[in-house]
Short mmCIF file of C-alpha atoms and ligand atoms in Angstrom, two decimals:
data_model
loop_
_atom_site.label_atom_id
_atom_site.label_comp_id
_atom_site.label_asym_id
_atom_site.label_seq_id
_atom_site.Cartn_x
_atom_site.Cartn_y
_atom_site.Cartn_z
CA UNK J 226 -0.01 -0.18 0.02
CA UNK J 227 1.47 3.35 -0.99
CA UNK J 228 2.29 6.06 1.90
CA UNK J 229 -0.56 8.50 1.90
CA UNK J 230 0.05 12.27 1.38
CA UNK J 231 -0.31 12.73 4.97
CA UNK J 232 2.51 10.44 6.01
CA UNK J 233 3.26 6.80 6.09
CA UNK J 234 0.35 4.39 6.59
CA UNK J 235 -0.31 0.71 7.22
CA UNK J 236 -3.55 -1.13 6.14
CA UNK J 237 -3.53 -4.18 8.59
CA UNK J 238 -7.23 -4.96 8.29
CA UNK J 239 -7.15 -7.61 5.52
CA UNK J 240 -9.16 -10.23 7.26
CA UNK J 241 -12.15 -7.53 6.93
CA UNK J 242 -11.34 -6.98 3.27
CA UNK J 243 -8.45 -6.71 0.81
CA UNK J 244 -7.66 -4.19 -1.87
CA UNK J 245 -8.46 -5.41 -5.52
CA UNK J 246 -5.48 -6.74 -7.05
CA UNK J 247 -4.30 -4.79 -10.16
CA UNK J 248 -4.55 -7.90 -12.47
CA UNK J 249 -8.09 -8.60 -10.85
CA UNK J 250 -9.27 -4.86 -11.83
CA UNK J 251 -7.85 -5.12 -15.28
CA UNK J 252 -9.75 -8.47 -15.76
CA UNK J 253 -13.08 -6.85 -14.75
CA UNK J 254 -12.95 -3.54 -16.59
CA UNK J 255 -14.50 -4.67 -19.91
CA UNK J 256 -17.41 -6.33 -18.37
CA UNK J 257 -18.62 -3.20 -17.01
CA UNK J 258 -18.94 -1.41 -20.34
CA UNK J 259 -17.33 -2.81 -23.41
CA UNK J 260 -18.93 -6.27 -23.11
CA UNK J 261 -22.58 -5.65 -22.13
CA UNK J 262 -23.88 -9.18 -22.56
CA UNK J 263 -26.21 -11.00 -20.40
CA UNK J 264 -25.03 -14.69 -19.96
CA UNK J 265 -28.27 -15.88 -20.61
CA UNK J 266 -28.75 -13.86 -24.06
CA UNK J 267 -28.51 -16.18 -27.17
CA UNK J 268 -26.71 -13.51 -29.25
CA UNK J 269 -22.85 -13.09 -29.71
CA UNK J 270 -22.48 -10.69 -26.67
CA UNK J 271 -24.36 -12.94 -24.51
CA UNK J 272 -22.27 -16.11 -25.45
CA UNK J 273 -19.06 -14.20 -24.91
CA UNK J 274 -20.46 -13.35 -21.27
CA UNK J 275 -21.51 -17.04 -20.87
CA UNK J 276 -17.92 -17.91 -21.81
CA UNK J 277 -16.39 -15.56 -19.32
CA UNK J 278 -18.80 -16.91 -16.60
CA UNK J 279 -17.91 -20.50 -17.37
CA UNK J 280 -14.11 -19.60 -17.24
CA UNK J 281 -14.38 -17.72 -13.87
CA UNK J 282 -16.41 -20.94 -12.61
CA UNK J 283 -13.41 -23.18 -13.71
CA UNK J 284 -10.97 -20.82 -11.88
CA UNK J 285 -13.15 -20.77 -8.52
CA UNK J 286 -13.27 -24.49 -8.74
CA UNK J 287 -9.72 -24.92 -8.75
CA UNK J 288 -9.49 -22.62 -5.66
CA UNK J 289 -11.88 -24.78 -3.76
CA UNK J 290 -9.60 -27.82 -4.73
CA UNK J 291 -10.44 -30.84 -6.91
CA UNK J 292 -13.90 -29.11 -7.34
CA UNK J 293 -15.69 -29.45 -10.50
CA UNK J 294 -17.16 -26.34 -12.25
CA UNK J 295 -20.45 -27.73 -11.90
CA UNK J 296 -20.12 -27.88 -8.19
CA UNK J 297 -19.63 -24.00 -8.00
CA UNK J 298 -22.70 -21.67 -7.34
CA UNK J 299 -21.82 -17.97 -7.42
CA UNK J 300 -23.40 -15.84 -4.64
CA UNK J 301 -23.47 -12.14 -3.40
CA UNK J 302 -20.84 -13.32 -0.98
CA UNK J 303 -19.96 -15.85 1.80
CA UNK J 304 -22.71 -14.78 3.90
CA UNK J 305 -25.16 -15.85 1.31
CA UNK J 306 -23.17 -18.92 0.48
CA UNK J 307 -23.42 -20.27 4.01
CA UNK J 308 -26.97 -19.24 4.23
CA UNK J 309 -27.68 -21.29 1.14
CA UNK J 310 -25.70 -24.14 2.41
CA UNK J 311 -27.46 -24.41 5.58
CA UNK J 312 -30.70 -23.73 3.83
CA UNK J 313 -30.23 -26.44 1.02
CA UNK J 314 -29.14 -29.20 3.65
CA UNK J 315 -31.99 -28.61 5.85
CA UNK J 316 -34.53 -28.69 2.93
CA UNK J 317 -32.86 -32.09 1.55
CA UNK J 318 -32.69 -33.65 5.13
CA UNK J 319 -35.64 -33.74 7.68
CA UNK J 320 -33.36 -34.21 10.51
CA UNK J 321 -33.05 -31.05 12.77
CA UNK J 322 -29.79 -31.39 14.67
CA UNK J 323 -27.06 -29.23 13.53
CA UNK J 324 -23.46 -29.35 15.19
CA UNK J 325 -21.43 -26.12 15.07
CA UNK J 326 -18.68 -24.18 17.20
CA UNK J 327 -18.72 -21.31 19.51
CA UNK J 328 -16.26 -19.57 17.32
CA UNK J 329 -18.10 -19.11 14.08
CA UNK J 330 -18.53 -15.94 12.07
CA UNK J 331 -22.11 -14.38 12.40
CA UNK J 332 -22.77 -15.47 8.69
CA UNK J 333 -23.17 -18.98 10.14
CA UNK J 334 -24.10 -18.42 13.80
CA UNK J 335 -26.90 -15.71 12.99
CA UNK J 336 -28.21 -17.70 10.21
CA UNK J 337 -28.58 -21.00 12.54
CA UNK J 338 -29.71 -18.98 15.54
CA UNK J 339 -32.89 -17.81 13.40
CA UNK J 340 -33.86 -21.47 12.68
CA UNK J 341 -35.85 -23.87 14.85
CA UNK J 342 -33.08 -26.47 15.40
CA UNK J 343 -31.79 -28.91 17.77
CA UNK J 344 -28.38 -26.80 17.81
CA UNK J 345 -25.28 -28.25 19.47
CA UNK J 346 -22.56 -25.54 19.84
CA UNK J 347 -19.18 -27.19 20.79
CA UNK J 348 -16.49 -25.09 22.48
CA UNK J 349 -13.04 -24.52 22.00
CA UNK J 350 -9.80 -24.63 24.04
CA UNK J 351 -7.76 -21.91 25.34
CA UNK J 352 -5.78 -21.78 21.96
CA UNK J 353 -9.01 -21.74 19.82
CA UNK J 354 -8.72 -25.45 18.98
CA UNK J 355 -12.37 -27.14 18.49
CA UNK J 356 -13.07 -29.69 21.28
CA UNK J 357 -12.82 -32.54 18.86
CA UNK J 358 -14.33 -35.39 21.18
CA UNK J 359 -17.12 -33.22 22.10
CA UNK J 360 -17.85 -32.61 18.33
CA UNK J 361 -17.43 -36.04 17.49
CA UNK J 362 -19.96 -37.15 20.26
CA UNK J 363 -22.47 -34.31 19.35
CA UNK J 364 -22.69 -35.85 15.64
CA UNK J 365 -25.52 -38.42 16.03
CA UNK J 366 -28.10 -40.25 13.95
CA UNK J 367 -30.29 -37.28 14.19
CA UNK J 368 -27.54 -34.74 12.72
CA UNK J 369 -28.11 -33.24 9.36
CA UNK J 370 -25.30 -30.89 9.08
CA UNK J 371 -22.10 -30.10 10.95
CA UNK J 372 -20.83 -26.40 9.92
CA UNK J 373 -17.44 -25.16 11.07
CA UNK J 374 -15.05 -22.40 10.42
CA UNK J 375 -11.90 -23.67 8.73
CA UNK J 376 -9.54 -20.71 9.65
CA UNK J 377 -10.87 -18.22 12.41
CA UNK J 378 -11.47 -14.65 11.10
CA UNK J 379 -10.23 -13.22 14.54
CA UNK J 380 -7.35 -15.55 15.64
CA UNK J 381 -6.36 -17.18 12.48
CA UNK J 382 -6.73 -20.62 14.25
CA UNK J 383 -7.08 -23.38 11.91
CA UNK J 384 -9.00 -26.56 12.05
CA UNK J 385 -6.46 -29.25 11.40
CA UNK J 386 -6.70 -31.73 8.57
CA UNK J 387 -6.50 -34.45 11.25
CA UNK J 388 -9.68 -33.10 13.04
CA UNK J 389 -11.38 -32.37 9.81
CA UNK J 390 -10.93 -35.93 8.56
CA UNK J 391 -12.12 -37.54 11.78
CA UNK J 392 -15.47 -35.10 11.64
CA UNK J 393 -15.95 -36.03 7.90
CA UNK J 394 -15.60 -39.68 8.77
CA UNK J 395 -18.13 -39.30 11.63
CA UNK J 396 -20.54 -37.22 9.55
CA UNK J 397 -20.22 -40.04 6.64
CA UNK J 398 -21.16 -42.70 9.35
CA UNK J 399 -24.57 -40.94 10.30
CA UNK J 400 -25.33 -39.45 6.75
CA UNK J 401 -24.87 -35.95 7.95
CA UNK J 402 -23.11 -33.22 5.70
CA UNK J 403 -19.93 -31.31 6.53
CA UNK J 404 -20.01 -27.60 5.63
CA UNK J 405 -16.77 -25.40 6.07
CA UNK J 406 -16.55 -21.66 6.08
CA UNK J 407 -13.32 -21.53 4.04
CA UNK J 408 -13.29 -17.65 3.74
CA UNK J 409 -10.20 -16.88 5.69
CA UNK J 410 -8.29 -20.04 4.66
CA UNK J 411 -8.48 -19.40 0.74
CA UNK J 412 -5.59 -17.97 -0.48
CA UNK J 413 -3.43 -18.88 2.49
CA UNK J 414 -3.13 -22.59 2.23
CA UNK J 415 -4.32 -24.86 -0.43
CA UNK J 416 -7.95 -26.11 -0.05
CA UNK J 417 -8.22 -29.98 -0.19
CA UNK J 418 -11.98 -29.82 0.47
CA UNK J 419 -12.59 -33.25 -1.35
CA UNK J 420 -9.75 -34.97 0.16
CA UNK J 421 -10.61 -33.73 3.72
CA UNK J 422 -14.10 -35.06 3.24
CA UNK J 423 -16.08 -31.93 3.11
CA UNK J 424 -19.33 -31.78 1.44
CA UNK J 425 -19.96 -28.05 1.19
CA UNK J 426 -17.84 -25.07 1.48
CA UNK J 427 -18.18 -21.16 1.32
CA UNK J 428 -15.89 -18.66 -0.14
CA UNK J 429 -15.58 -14.70 -0.51
CA UNK J 430 -13.78 -12.79 -3.33
CA UNK J 431 -13.23 -9.82 -1.35
CA UNK J 432 -10.85 -11.64 1.15
CA UNK J 433 -8.47 -12.60 -1.41
CA UNK J 434 -8.04 -9.32 -3.51
CA UNK J 435 -11.05 -9.69 -5.46
CA UNK J 436 -14.53 -7.44 -5.54
CA UNK J 437 -16.65 -7.30 -2.68
CA UNK J 438 -20.29 -8.57 -3.21
CA UNK J 439 -19.33 -11.79 -4.86
CA UNK J 440 -18.67 -15.11 -3.23
CA UNK J 441 -19.54 -18.95 -4.07
CA UNK J 442 -20.71 -22.16 -2.51
CA UNK J 443 -19.16 -25.40 -3.37
CA UNK J 444 -21.51 -28.40 -3.13
CA UNK J 445 -19.81 -31.78 -3.68
CA UNK J 446 -21.40 -33.51 -6.56
CA UNK J 447 -24.03 -36.01 -5.18
CA UNK J 448 -24.08 -34.89 -1.75
CA UNK J 449 -27.52 -33.41 -1.95
CA UNK J 450 -30.02 -34.46 -4.28
CA UNK J 451 -31.31 -30.92 -5.07
CA UNK J 452 -29.99 -27.60 -4.04
CA UNK J 453 -33.05 -25.75 -2.95
CA UNK J 454 -32.45 -21.96 -3.99
CA UNK J 455 -32.84 -19.16 -1.35
CA UNK J 456 -33.56 -16.90 -4.05
CA UNK J 457 -36.40 -17.77 -6.67
CA UNK J 458 -36.78 -16.41 -9.92
CA UNK J 459 -34.86 -17.35 -13.29
CA UNK J 460 -32.93 -20.27 -14.14
CA UNK J 461 -29.42 -18.99 -13.34
CA UNK J 462 -26.87 -20.91 -11.61
CA UNK J 463 -28.64 -24.28 -12.55
CA UNK J 464 -31.70 -23.17 -10.60
CA UNK J 465 -29.48 -22.84 -7.49
CA UNK J 466 -29.46 -19.10 -7.36
CA UNK J 467 -31.76 -16.84 -9.40
CA UNK J 468 -30.91 -13.36 -10.61
CA UNK J 469 -28.65 -11.99 -13.42
CA UNK J 470 -25.09 -12.66 -12.45
CA UNK J 471 -22.79 -10.13 -11.36
CA UNK J 472 -20.47 -10.72 -14.36
CA UNK J 473 -17.81 -8.15 -13.48
CA UNK J 474 -17.63 -9.23 -10.05
CA UNK J 475 -17.49 -12.98 -11.16
CA UNK J 476 -14.85 -12.49 -13.72
CA UNK J 477 -12.84 -10.54 -10.86
CA UNK J 478 -13.42 -13.54 -8.41
CA UNK J 479 -12.06 -15.87 -11.23
CA UNK J 480 -8.97 -13.71 -11.61
CA UNK J 481 -8.52 -13.43 -7.71
CA UNK J 482 -8.90 -17.16 -7.39
CA UNK J 483 -6.08 -17.74 -9.86
CA UNK J 484 -3.85 -15.41 -8.17
CA UNK J 485 -4.80 -16.78 -4.86
CA UNK J 486 -4.00 -20.47 -6.17
CA UNK J 487 -0.59 -19.33 -7.17
CA UNK J 488 0.08 -17.35 -3.83
CA UNK J 489 -1.16 -20.01 -1.46
CA UNK J 490 1.58 -22.58 -2.62
CA UNK J 491 3.95 -20.55 -0.77
CA UNK J 492 2.69 -18.36 2.11
CA UNK J 493 6.18 -18.38 3.84
CA UNK J 494 6.65 -14.55 2.99
CA UNK J 495 3.46 -13.69 4.56
CA UNK J 496 4.24 -15.64 7.58
CA UNK J 497 7.53 -14.41 8.06
CA UNK J 498 6.05 -10.56 7.95
CA UNK J 499 3.36 -11.49 10.34
CA UNK J 500 6.17 -13.28 12.66
CA UNK J 501 8.20 -10.29 12.29
CA UNK J 502 5.42 -8.00 13.43
CA UNK J 503 4.41 -10.14 16.28
CA UNK J 504 8.00 -10.42 17.50
CA UNK J 505 8.56 -6.87 17.25
CA UNK J 506 5.38 -5.93 19.26
CA UNK J 507 6.13 -8.66 22.04
CA UNK J 508 9.48 -7.16 22.35
CA UNK J 509 8.43 -3.64 22.71
CA UNK J 510 5.12 -4.06 24.72
CA UNK J 511 5.21 -5.75 28.13
CA UNK J 512 2.37 -8.14 29.02
CA UNK J 513 1.20 -8.31 25.27
CA UNK J 514 -0.39 -11.91 24.67
CA UNK J 515 -0.82 -13.39 21.13
CA UNK J 516 -4.07 -15.44 20.89
CA UNK J 517 -3.58 -18.97 19.67
CA UNK J 518 0.27 -18.52 19.62
CA UNK J 519 1.91 -21.90 19.02
CA UNK J 520 -1.05 -23.37 17.43
CA UNK J 521 -1.69 -23.97 13.79
CA UNK J 522 -2.82 -20.66 12.52
CA UNK J 523 -3.07 -19.25 9.03
CA UNK J 524 -0.31 -16.95 7.85
CA UNK J 525 -1.29 -13.29 8.21
CA UNK J 526 -3.56 -13.02 11.21
CA UNK J 527 -2.45 -11.75 14.56
CA UNK J 528 -4.73 -11.37 17.43
CA UNK J 529 -3.12 -9.75 20.35
CA UNK J 530 -4.26 -8.73 23.86
CA UNK J 531 -2.91 -5.64 25.38
CA UNK J 532 -3.86 -6.10 29.00
CA UNK J 533 -5.13 -2.91 30.85
CA UNK J 534 -6.22 -0.84 27.69
CA UNK J 535 -9.34 -0.66 25.67
CA UNK J 536 -8.86 -2.06 22.24
CA UNK J 537 -11.44 0.35 20.85
CA UNK J 538 -9.36 3.26 22.16
CA UNK J 539 -6.27 1.98 20.69
CA UNK J 540 -7.94 1.20 17.27
CA UNK J 541 -9.02 4.83 17.04
CA UNK J 542 -5.57 6.36 18.18
CA UNK J 543 -3.80 4.03 15.69
CA UNK J 544 -6.16 5.07 12.90
CA UNK J 545 -5.17 8.80 13.70
CA UNK J 546 -1.45 7.91 13.17
CA UNK J 547 -2.24 5.86 9.95
CA UNK J 548 -2.35 2.43 11.19
CA UNK J 549 -5.51 0.49 10.44
CA UNK J 550 -6.35 -2.51 12.42
CA UNK J 551 -9.59 -3.80 14.14
CA UNK J 552 -10.85 -5.03 17.30
CA UNK J 553 -12.41 -8.65 16.86
CA UNK J 554 -14.32 -9.25 13.58
CA UNK J 555 -15.21 -6.24 11.47
CA UNK J 556 -18.79 -7.20 11.89
CA UNK J 557 -18.44 -7.22 15.65
CA UNK J 558 -16.39 -4.09 15.85
CA UNK J 559 -19.25 -1.67 15.70
CA UNK J 560 -21.12 -3.57 18.31
CA UNK J 561 -18.93 -2.63 21.17
CA UNK J 562 -19.22 -6.21 22.54
CA UNK J 563 -15.96 -8.19 23.51
CA UNK J 564 -14.97 -10.74 20.91
CA UNK J 565 -17.19 -13.96 21.46
CA UNK J 566 -14.19 -15.96 20.04
CA UNK J 567 -11.78 -14.81 22.63
CA UNK J 568 -14.57 -15.25 25.40
CA UNK J 569 -15.05 -18.87 24.02
CA UNK J 570 -11.23 -19.18 24.38
CA UNK J 571 -11.65 -18.50 28.19
CA UNK J 572 -10.58 -14.82 28.34
CA UNK J 573 -12.27 -12.60 30.55
CA UNK J 574 -14.43 -9.72 29.17
CA UNK J 575 -11.62 -7.23 30.05
CA UNK J 576 -8.97 -9.39 28.40
CA UNK J 577 -11.06 -9.69 25.38
CA UNK J 578 -11.90 -6.14 25.13
CA UNK J 579 -8.00 -5.31 25.32
CA UNK J 580 -7.46 -7.06 21.88
CA UNK J 581 -6.49 -5.87 18.51
CA UNK J 582 -6.53 -8.11 15.35
CA UNK J 583 -3.73 -7.02 12.72
CA UNK J 584 -4.21 -9.01 9.78
CA UNK J 585 -2.00 -9.02 6.74
CA UNK J 586 -2.27 -9.90 3.14
CA UNK J 587 0.12 -11.04 0.32
CA UNK J 588 0.17 -7.33 -0.82
CA UNK J 589 1.21 -5.95 2.89
CA UNK J 590 4.72 -4.25 2.56
CA UNK J 591 7.59 -4.27 4.82
CA UNK J 592 7.09 -0.70 5.08
CA UNK J 593 3.60 -1.07 6.51
CA UNK J 594 4.83 -3.50 9.12
CA UNK J 595 7.69 -1.07 10.08
CA UNK J 596 5.12 1.91 10.58
CA UNK J 597 3.06 -0.16 12.85
CA UNK J 598 6.05 -1.18 14.86
CA UNK J 599 7.14 2.32 15.00
CA UNK J 600 3.69 3.35 16.19
CA UNK J 601 1.62 0.83 18.24
CA UNK J 602 4.01 0.60 21.28
CA UNK J 603 3.70 4.32 21.96
CA UNK J 604 0.02 4.08 21.70
CA UNK J 605 -0.47 1.21 24.12
CA UNK J 606 1.92 2.66 26.53
CA UNK J 607 0.16 6.14 26.49
CA UNK J 608 -3.19 4.41 27.05
CA UNK J 609 -1.81 2.23 29.88
CA UNK J 610 -0.37 5.53 31.44
CA UNK J 611 -3.80 7.20 31.31
CA UNK J 612 -5.67 4.22 32.71
CA UNK J 613 -3.20 2.25 35.07
CA UNK J 614 -4.53 -1.16 36.39
N1 LIG T 786 -17.03 -15.93 7.03
C1 LIG T 786 -15.68 -15.43 7.51
C2 LIG T 786 -14.81 -16.26 8.31
C3 LIG T 786 -15.63 -14.19 7.23
O1 LIG T 786 -14.52 -13.59 7.77
C4 LIG T 786 -16.60 -13.24 6.57
C5 LIG T 786 -16.36 -11.78 6.49
O2 LIG T 786 -15.85 -11.24 7.36
C6 LIG T 786 -17.70 -13.72 6.18
C7 LIG T 786 -17.74 -15.07 6.37
C8 LIG T 786 -18.76 -13.27 5.29
O3 LIG T 786 -18.33 -12.86 4.10
P1 LIG T 786 -19.07 -11.83 3.19
O4 LIG T 786 -18.50 -10.48 3.30
O5 LIG T 786 -18.60 -12.22 1.70
O6 LIG T 786 -20.53 -11.97 3.25
#
């Protein structure tokens, strides 16, 4: 990110959203004006639009890992993809037990909370790891769906492949489906959904340098008889999601998926940058605690508790100094409630409220990390001196 006219800056809120990559923007531009076709039209413009839609579908299927293009349904984002997944499974299966975790994104937890279900919410340990035995025990003969977050948006904590394959095997035993919110994992590690035994997964373009307002649901072929649509109308997306496709957005998602496939093969640079940021903060700020430190985490995410301060006050001061971070999830940060993820990990309300999430992307520069390291320790120290414990 270039320094602003006002001085150096650091955008470290990439789990909220990422800037659109140059090659993504270039791929999208013709589809706003030069190419006006609707993919459903039969004339030449329509045919070209349809071909662009098919090409993007192939690229996004590749990002899902071994996904076939026909298994991908484009949506308005991961929130819609997850709502569609939950709706489609519960339409296809009369059973009402759904197993989920205490650290899900609201796209999952709010959707489930609004339904009349036998909902089992499994906890996590102090490092954000799913209590696997509890989850396996909760998946019983009455279970239609197990839906879990693959990489946590607040802490970066990963659901490990070993846990995933055990959960998938248990789901298969009882005929339940396994859905993964793969939003924060995509582009950071290769997704091997079929190999892990997942049945459905959600993605969002704007978390991997694609445009906002476009996402996708992957449904393994044969896993549901029909995918009942949430939006009814025309026959787009093979009847799974009605409405004229957001073609510029979908083309952009295709380009971003290609880029993410290349980048996720080697996230070492991103991990090194995140580790340097964390090490610098831990060295400069006494009593800073990294959530889920030492546990498997995606490269790029760092959630740090700065005991004795209010995370929101730190966020606002940092923003004033050109450093943009968040407290908890972006959706939660306007609610002024401590992070449900950190509370589930056993932190007190005060500890959870003292946390900041710093999230880097493949486009974060060393200069941005340097600016954060030059700024953040002073902000924490100033806040601590104002409000001594
Ligand atoms: N799931 C996770 C883990 C997320 O981080 C987000 C976005 O914050 C979503 C789902 C929702 O994605 P979208 O903004 O595409 O609806």
